PDB file of C-alpha atoms in Angstrom:
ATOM      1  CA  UNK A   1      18.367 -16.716  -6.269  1.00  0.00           C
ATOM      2  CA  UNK A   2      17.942 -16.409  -9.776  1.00  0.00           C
ATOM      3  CA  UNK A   3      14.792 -15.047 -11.477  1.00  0.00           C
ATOM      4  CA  UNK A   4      12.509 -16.470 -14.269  1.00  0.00           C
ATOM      5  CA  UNK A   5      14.397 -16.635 -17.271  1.00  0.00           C
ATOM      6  CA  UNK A   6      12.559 -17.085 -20.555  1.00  0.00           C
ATOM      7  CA  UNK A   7      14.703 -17.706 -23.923  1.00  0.00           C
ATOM      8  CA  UNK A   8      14.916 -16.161 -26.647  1.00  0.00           C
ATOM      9  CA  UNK A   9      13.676 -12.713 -25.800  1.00  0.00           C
ATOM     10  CA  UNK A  10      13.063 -11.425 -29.186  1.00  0.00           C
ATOM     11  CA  UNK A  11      11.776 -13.654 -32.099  1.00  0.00           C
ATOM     12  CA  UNK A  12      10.577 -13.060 -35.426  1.00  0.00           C
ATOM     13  CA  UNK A  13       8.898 -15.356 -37.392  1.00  0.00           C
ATOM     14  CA  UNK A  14       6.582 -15.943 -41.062  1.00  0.00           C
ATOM     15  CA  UNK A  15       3.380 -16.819 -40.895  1.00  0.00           C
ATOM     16  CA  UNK A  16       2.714 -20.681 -41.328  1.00  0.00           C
ATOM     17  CA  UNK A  17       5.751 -21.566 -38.978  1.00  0.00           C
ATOM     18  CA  UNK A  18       6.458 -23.067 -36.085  1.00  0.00           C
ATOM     19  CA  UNK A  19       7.963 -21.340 -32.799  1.00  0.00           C
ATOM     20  CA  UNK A  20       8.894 -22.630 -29.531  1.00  0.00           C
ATOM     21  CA  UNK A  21       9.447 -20.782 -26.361  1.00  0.00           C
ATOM     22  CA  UNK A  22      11.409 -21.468 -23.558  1.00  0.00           C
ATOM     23  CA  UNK A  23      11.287 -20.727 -19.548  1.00  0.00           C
ATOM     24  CA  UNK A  24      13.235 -21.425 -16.671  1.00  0.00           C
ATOM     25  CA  UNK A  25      11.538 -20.933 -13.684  1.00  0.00           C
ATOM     26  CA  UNK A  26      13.046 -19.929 -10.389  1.00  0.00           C
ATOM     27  CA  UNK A  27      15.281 -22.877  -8.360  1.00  0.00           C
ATOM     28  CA  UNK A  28      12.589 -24.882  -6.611  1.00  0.00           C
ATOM     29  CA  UNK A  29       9.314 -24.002  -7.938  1.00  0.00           C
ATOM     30  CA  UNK A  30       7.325 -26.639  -9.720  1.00  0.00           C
ATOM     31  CA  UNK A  31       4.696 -24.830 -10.926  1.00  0.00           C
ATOM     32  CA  UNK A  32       4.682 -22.907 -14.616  1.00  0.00           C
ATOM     33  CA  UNK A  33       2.286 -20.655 -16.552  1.00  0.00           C
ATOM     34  CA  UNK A  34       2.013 -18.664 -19.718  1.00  0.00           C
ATOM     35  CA  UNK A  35       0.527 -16.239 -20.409  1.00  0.00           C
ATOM     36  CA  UNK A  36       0.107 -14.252 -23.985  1.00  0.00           C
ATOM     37  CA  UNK A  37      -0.290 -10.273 -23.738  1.00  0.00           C
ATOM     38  CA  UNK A  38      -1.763  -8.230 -26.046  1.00  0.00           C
ATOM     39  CA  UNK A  39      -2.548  -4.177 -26.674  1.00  0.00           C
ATOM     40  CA  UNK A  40      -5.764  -5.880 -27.835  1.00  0.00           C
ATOM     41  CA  UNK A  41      -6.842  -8.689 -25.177  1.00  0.00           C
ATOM     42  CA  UNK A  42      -4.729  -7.745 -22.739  1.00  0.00           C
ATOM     43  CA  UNK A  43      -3.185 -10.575 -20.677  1.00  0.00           C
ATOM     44  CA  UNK A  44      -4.603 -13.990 -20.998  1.00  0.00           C
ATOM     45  CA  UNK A  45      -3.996 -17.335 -19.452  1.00  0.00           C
ATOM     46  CA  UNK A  46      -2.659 -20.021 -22.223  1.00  0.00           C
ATOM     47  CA  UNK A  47      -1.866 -23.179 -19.365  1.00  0.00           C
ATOM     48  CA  UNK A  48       0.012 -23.939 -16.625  1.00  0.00           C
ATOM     49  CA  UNK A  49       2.547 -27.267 -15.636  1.00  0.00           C
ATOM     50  CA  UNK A  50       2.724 -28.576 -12.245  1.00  0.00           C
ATOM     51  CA  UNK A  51       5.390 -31.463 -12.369  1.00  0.00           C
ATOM     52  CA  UNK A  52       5.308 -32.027 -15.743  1.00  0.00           C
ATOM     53  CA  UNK A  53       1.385 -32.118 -16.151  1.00  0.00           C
ATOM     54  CA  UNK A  54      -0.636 -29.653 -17.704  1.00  0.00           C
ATOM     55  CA  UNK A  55      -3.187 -28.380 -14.658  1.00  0.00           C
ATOM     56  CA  UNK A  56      -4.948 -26.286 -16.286  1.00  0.00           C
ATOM     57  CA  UNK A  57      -5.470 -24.751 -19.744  1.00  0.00           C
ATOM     58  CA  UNK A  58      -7.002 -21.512 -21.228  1.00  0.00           C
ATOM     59  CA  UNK A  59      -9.080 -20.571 -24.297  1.00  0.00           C
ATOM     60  CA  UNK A  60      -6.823 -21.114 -26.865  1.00  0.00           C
ATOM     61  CA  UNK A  61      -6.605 -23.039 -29.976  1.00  0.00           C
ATOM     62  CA  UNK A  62      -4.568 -26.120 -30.045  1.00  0.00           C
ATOM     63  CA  UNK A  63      -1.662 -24.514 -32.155  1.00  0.00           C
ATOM     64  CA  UNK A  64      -0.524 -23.689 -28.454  1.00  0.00           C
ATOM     65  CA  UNK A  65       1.255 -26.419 -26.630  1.00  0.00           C
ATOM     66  CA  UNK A  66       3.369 -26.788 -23.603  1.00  0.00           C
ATOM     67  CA  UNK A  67       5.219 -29.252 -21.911  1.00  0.00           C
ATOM     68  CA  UNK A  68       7.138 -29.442 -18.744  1.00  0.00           C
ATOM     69  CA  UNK A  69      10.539 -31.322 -18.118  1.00  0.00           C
ATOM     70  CA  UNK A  70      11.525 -32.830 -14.961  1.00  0.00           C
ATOM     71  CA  UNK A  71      13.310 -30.067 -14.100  1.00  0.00           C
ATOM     72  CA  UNK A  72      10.895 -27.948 -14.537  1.00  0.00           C
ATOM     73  CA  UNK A  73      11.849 -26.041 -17.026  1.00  0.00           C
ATOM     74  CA  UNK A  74       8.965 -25.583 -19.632  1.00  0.00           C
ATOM     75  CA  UNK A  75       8.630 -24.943 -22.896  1.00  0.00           C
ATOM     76  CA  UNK A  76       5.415 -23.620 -25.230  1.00  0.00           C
ATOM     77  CA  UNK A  77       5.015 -24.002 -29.224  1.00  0.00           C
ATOM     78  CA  UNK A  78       3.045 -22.272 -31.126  1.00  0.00           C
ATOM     79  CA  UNK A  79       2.413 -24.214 -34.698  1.00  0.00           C
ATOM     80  CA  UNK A  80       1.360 -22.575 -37.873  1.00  0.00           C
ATOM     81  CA  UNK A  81       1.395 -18.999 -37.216  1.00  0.00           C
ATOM     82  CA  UNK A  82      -0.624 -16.351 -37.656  1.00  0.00           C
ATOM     83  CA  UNK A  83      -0.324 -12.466 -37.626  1.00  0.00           C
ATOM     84  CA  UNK A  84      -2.486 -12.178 -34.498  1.00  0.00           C
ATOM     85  CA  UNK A  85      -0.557 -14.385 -32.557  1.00  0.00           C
ATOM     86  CA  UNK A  86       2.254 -11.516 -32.100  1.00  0.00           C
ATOM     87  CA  UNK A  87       2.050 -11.124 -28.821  1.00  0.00           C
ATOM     88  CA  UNK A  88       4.748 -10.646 -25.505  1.00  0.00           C
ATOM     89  CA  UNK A  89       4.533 -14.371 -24.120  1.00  0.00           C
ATOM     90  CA  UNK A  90       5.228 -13.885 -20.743  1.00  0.00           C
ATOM     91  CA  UNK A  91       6.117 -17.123 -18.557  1.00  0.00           C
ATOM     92  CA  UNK A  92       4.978 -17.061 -14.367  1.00  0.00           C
ATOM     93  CA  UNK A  93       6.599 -19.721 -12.218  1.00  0.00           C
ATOM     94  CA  UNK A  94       5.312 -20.538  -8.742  1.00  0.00           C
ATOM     95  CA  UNK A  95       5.734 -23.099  -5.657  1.00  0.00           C
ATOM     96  CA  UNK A  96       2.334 -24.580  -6.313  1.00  0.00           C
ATOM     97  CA  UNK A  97       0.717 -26.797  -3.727  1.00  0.00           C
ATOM     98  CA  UNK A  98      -1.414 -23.320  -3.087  1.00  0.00           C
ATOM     99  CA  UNK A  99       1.227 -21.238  -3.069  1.00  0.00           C
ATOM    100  CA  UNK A 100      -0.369 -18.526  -6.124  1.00  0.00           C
ATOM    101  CA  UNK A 101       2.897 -16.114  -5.359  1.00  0.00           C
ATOM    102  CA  UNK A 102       3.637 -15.823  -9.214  1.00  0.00           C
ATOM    103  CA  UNK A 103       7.145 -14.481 -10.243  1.00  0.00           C
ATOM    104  CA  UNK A 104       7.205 -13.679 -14.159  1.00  0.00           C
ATOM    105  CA  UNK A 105       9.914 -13.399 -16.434  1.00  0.00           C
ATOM    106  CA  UNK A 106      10.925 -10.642 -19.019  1.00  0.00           C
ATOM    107  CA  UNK A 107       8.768 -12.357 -21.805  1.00  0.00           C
ATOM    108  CA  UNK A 108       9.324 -13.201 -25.405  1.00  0.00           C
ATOM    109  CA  UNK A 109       8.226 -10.843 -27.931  1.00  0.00           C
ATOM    110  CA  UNK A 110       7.056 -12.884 -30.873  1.00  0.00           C
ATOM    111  CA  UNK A 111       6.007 -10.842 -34.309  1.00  0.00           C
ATOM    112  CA  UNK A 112       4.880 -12.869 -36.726  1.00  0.00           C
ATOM    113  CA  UNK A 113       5.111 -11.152 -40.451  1.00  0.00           C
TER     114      UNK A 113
ATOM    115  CA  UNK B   1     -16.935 -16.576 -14.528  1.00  0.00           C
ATOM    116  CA  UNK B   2     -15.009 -14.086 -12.888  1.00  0.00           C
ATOM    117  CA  UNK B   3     -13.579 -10.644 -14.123  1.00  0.00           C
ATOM    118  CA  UNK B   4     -11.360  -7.483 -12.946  1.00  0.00           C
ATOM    119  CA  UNK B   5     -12.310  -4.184 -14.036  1.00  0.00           C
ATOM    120  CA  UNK B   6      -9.399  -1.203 -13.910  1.00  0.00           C
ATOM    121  CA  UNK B   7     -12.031   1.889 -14.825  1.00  0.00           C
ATOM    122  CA  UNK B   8      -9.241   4.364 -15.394  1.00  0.00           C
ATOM    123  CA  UNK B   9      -6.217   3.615 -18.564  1.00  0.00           C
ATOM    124  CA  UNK B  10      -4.194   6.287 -17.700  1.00  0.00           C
ATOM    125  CA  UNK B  11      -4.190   8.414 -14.889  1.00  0.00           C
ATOM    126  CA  UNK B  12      -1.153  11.110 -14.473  1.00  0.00           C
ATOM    127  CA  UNK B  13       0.018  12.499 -11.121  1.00  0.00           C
ATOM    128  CA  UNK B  14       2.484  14.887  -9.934  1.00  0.00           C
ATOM    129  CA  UNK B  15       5.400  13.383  -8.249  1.00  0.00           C
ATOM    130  CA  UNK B  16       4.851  14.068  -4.628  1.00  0.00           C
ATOM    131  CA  UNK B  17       1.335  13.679  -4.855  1.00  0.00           C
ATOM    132  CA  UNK B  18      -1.057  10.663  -3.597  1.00  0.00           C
ATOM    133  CA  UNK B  19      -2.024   7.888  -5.851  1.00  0.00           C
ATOM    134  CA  UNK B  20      -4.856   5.635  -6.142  1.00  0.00           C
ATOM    135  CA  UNK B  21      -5.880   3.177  -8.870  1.00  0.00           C
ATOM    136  CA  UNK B  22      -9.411   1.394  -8.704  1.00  0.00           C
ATOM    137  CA  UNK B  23      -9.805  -2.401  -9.272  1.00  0.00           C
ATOM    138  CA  UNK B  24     -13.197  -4.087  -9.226  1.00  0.00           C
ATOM    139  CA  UNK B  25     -13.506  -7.239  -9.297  1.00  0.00           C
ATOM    140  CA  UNK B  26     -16.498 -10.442  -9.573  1.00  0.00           C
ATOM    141  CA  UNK B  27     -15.346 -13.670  -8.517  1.00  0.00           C
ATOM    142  CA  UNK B  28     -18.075 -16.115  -6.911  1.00  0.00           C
ATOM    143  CA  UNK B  29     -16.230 -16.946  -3.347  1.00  0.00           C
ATOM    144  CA  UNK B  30     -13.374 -15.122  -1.682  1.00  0.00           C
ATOM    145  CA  UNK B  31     -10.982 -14.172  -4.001  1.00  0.00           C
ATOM    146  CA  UNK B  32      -7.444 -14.157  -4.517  1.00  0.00           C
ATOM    147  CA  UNK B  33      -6.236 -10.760  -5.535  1.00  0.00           C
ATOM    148  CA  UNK B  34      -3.359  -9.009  -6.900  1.00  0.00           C
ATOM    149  CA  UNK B  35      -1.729  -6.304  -7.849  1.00  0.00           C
ATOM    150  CA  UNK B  36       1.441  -6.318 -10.319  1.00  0.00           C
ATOM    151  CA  UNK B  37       3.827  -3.644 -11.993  1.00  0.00           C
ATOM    152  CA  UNK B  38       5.066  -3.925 -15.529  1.00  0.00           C
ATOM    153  CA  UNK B  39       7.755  -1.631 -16.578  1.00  0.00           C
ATOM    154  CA  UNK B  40       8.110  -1.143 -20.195  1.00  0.00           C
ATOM    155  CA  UNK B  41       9.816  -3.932 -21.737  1.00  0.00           C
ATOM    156  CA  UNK B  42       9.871  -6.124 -18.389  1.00  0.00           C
ATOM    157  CA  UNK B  43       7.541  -8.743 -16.813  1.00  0.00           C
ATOM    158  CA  UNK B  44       5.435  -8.222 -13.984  1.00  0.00           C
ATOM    159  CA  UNK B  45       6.489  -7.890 -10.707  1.00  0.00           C
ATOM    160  CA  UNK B  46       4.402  -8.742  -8.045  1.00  0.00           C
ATOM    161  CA  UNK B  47       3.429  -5.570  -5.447  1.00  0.00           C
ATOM    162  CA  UNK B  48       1.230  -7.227  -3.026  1.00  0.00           C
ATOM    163  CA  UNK B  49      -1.317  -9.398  -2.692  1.00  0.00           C
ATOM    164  CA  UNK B  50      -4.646 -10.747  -0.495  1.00  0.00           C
ATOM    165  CA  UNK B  51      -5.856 -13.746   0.481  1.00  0.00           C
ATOM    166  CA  UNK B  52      -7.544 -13.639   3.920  1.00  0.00           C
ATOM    167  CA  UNK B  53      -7.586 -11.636   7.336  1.00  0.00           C
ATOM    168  CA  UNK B  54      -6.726  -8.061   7.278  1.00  0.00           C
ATOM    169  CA  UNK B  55      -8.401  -6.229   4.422  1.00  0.00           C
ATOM    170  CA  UNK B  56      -5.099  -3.315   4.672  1.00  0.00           C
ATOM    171  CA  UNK B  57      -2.435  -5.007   2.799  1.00  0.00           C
ATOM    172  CA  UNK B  58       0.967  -3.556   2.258  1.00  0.00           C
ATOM    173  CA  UNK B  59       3.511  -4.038   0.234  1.00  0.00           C
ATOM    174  CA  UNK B  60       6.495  -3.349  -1.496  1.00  0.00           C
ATOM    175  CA  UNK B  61       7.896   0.009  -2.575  1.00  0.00           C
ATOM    176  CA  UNK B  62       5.764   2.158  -0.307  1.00  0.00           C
ATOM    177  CA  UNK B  63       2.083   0.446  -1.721  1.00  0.00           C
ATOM    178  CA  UNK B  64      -0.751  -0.455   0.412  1.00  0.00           C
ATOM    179  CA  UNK B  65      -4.323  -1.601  -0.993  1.00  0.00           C
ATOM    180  CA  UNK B  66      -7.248  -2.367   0.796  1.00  0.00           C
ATOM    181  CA  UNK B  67      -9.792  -5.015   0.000  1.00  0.00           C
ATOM    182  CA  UNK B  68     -13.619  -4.081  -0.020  1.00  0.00           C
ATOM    183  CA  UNK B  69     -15.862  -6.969   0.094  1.00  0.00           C
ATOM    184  CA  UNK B  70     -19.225  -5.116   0.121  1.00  0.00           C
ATOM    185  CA  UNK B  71     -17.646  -2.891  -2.658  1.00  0.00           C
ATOM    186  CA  UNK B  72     -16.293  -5.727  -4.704  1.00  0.00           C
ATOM    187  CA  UNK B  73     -13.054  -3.771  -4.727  1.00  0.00           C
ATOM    188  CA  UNK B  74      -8.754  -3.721  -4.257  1.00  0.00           C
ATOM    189  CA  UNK B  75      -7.846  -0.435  -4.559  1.00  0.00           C
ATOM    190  CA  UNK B  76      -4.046   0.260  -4.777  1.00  0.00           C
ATOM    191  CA  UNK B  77      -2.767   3.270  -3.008  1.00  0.00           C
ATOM    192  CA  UNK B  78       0.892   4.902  -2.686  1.00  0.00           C
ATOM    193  CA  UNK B  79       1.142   8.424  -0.202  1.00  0.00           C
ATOM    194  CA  UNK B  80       3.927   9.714  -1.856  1.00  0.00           C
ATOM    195  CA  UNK B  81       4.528   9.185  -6.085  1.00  0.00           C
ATOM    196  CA  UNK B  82       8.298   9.037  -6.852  1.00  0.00           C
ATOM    197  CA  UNK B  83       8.825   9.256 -10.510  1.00  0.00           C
ATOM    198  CA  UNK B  84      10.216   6.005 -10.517  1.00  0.00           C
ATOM    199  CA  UNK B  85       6.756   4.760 -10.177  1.00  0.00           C
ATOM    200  CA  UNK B  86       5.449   5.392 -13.672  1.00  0.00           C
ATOM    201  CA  UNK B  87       4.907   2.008 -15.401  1.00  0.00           C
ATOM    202  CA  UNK B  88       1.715  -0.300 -16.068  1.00  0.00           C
ATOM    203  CA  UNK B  89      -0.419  -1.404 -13.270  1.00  0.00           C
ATOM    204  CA  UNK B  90      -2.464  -4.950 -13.425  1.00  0.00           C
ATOM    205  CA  UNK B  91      -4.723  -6.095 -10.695  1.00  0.00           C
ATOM    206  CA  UNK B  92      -5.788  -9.868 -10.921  1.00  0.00           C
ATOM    207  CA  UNK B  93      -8.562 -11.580  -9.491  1.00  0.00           C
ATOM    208  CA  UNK B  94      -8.843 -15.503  -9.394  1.00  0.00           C
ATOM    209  CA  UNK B  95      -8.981 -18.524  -6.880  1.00  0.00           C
ATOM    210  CA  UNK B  96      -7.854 -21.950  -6.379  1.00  0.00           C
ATOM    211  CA  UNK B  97      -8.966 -25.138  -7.932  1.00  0.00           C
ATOM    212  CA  UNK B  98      -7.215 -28.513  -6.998  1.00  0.00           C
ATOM    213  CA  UNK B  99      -4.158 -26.568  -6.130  1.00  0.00           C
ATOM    214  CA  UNK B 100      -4.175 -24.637  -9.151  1.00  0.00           C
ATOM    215  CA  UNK B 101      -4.573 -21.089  -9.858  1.00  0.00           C
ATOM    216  CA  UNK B 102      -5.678 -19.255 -12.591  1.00  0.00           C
ATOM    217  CA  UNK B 103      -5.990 -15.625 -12.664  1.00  0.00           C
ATOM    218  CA  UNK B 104      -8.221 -12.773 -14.315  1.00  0.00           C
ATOM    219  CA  UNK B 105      -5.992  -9.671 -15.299  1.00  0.00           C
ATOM    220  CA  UNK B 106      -7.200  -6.082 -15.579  1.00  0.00           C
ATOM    221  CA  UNK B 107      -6.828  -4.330 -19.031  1.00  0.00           C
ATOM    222  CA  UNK B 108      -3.958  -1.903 -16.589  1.00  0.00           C
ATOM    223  CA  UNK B 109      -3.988   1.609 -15.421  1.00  0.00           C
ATOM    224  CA  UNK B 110      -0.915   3.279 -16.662  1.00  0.00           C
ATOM    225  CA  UNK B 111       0.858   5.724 -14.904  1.00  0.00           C
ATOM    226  CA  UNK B 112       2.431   8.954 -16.021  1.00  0.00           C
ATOM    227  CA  UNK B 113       4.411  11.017 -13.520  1.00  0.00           C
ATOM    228  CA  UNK B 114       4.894  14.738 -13.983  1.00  0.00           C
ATOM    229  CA  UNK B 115       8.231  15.874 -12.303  1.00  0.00           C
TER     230      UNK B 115
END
């Protein structure tokens, strides 16, 4: 079975723009985090997608946004960038329905200049 | 609100040698808890993981931890280091609410592995 796959891997981008992330999560699991890590803050929680509903969301601004598609697949944006937002953005996909068994993916490295 | 606490950033072992790497945690009921690997450049990979019954939990590539209640504590352990073994290690506290889960990471322990 294929892994979490999260597109592109590598991004650079100017402050002021827009990014979007994607993430394929593994055959059959509904359930879809993010997370953003950091040398600084470490690993944080940005939200999570449970059949295309947002469950749950962490302390971010609202620059971050997510969606989910029907097949699960999700995708994040990240509007009007800023320097600190260079970060790995690291996708986590899951059964859900209580199943917390979280598989990540390779991540996106974002660096924003 | 709850947190993880991973006291030591680095900790460097000879290979052969015994490893353990200390997670405290504070979480208000029973928690969830896990430990993950991150090799540079990679996700995380899930090692093992408790959520009830036997406090001794093993799993995968030769790692046990055991869960302390009274302690507040999920300490990872490995008999044997292989060198293999050096990456980032995350332990993660959190719980369930309406079916969702949100975890607390540690800030990591990373491990260096003298031949």
């Amino acid at each position: 079975k294929a892994g979490v796959t999260q597109t592109p891997r590598y991004l650079i981008k100017t402050r002021g723009q827009q990014v979007t992330l994607s993430c394929s999560p593994i055959s059959g699991h509904r359930s879809v985090s993010w997370y953003q890590q950091t040398p600084g803050q470490g690993l944080q929680f940005l939200f999570e997608y449970f059949s295309e509903t947002q469950r749950n969301k962490g302390n971010f601004p609202g620059r971050f946004s997510g969606r989910q598609f029907s097949n699960s697949r999700s995708e994040m944006n990240v509007s009007t960038l800023e320097l600190g937002d260079s970060a790995l953005y690291l996708c986590a996909s899951s059964l859900g329905q209580a199943n917390y068994e979280q598989y990540f993916g390779p991540g996106t490295r974002l660096t924003v200049t | 609100a709850q947190s993880v606490t991973q006291p030591d950033i680095h900790i460097t072992v000879s290979e052969g040698a015994s490893l353990e790497l200390r997670c405290n945690y504070s979480y208000g009921a029973t928690p969830y808890l896990f430990w993950y690997v991150q090799s540079p450049g990679q996700g995380l990979q899930l090692l093992l993981k408790y959520f009830s019954g036997d406090t001794l939990v093993q799993g995968i590539k030769g790692f046990e931890a055991e869960f302390k209640r009274s302690q507040s504590s999920f300490n990872l352990r490995k008999p044997s280091v292989h060198w293999s073994d050096a990456a980032e290690y995350f332990c993660a506290v959190g719980g369930a609410s309406g079916g969702s889960y949100i975890p607390t990471f540690g800030r990591g322990t990373s491990l260096i592995v003298h031949p």
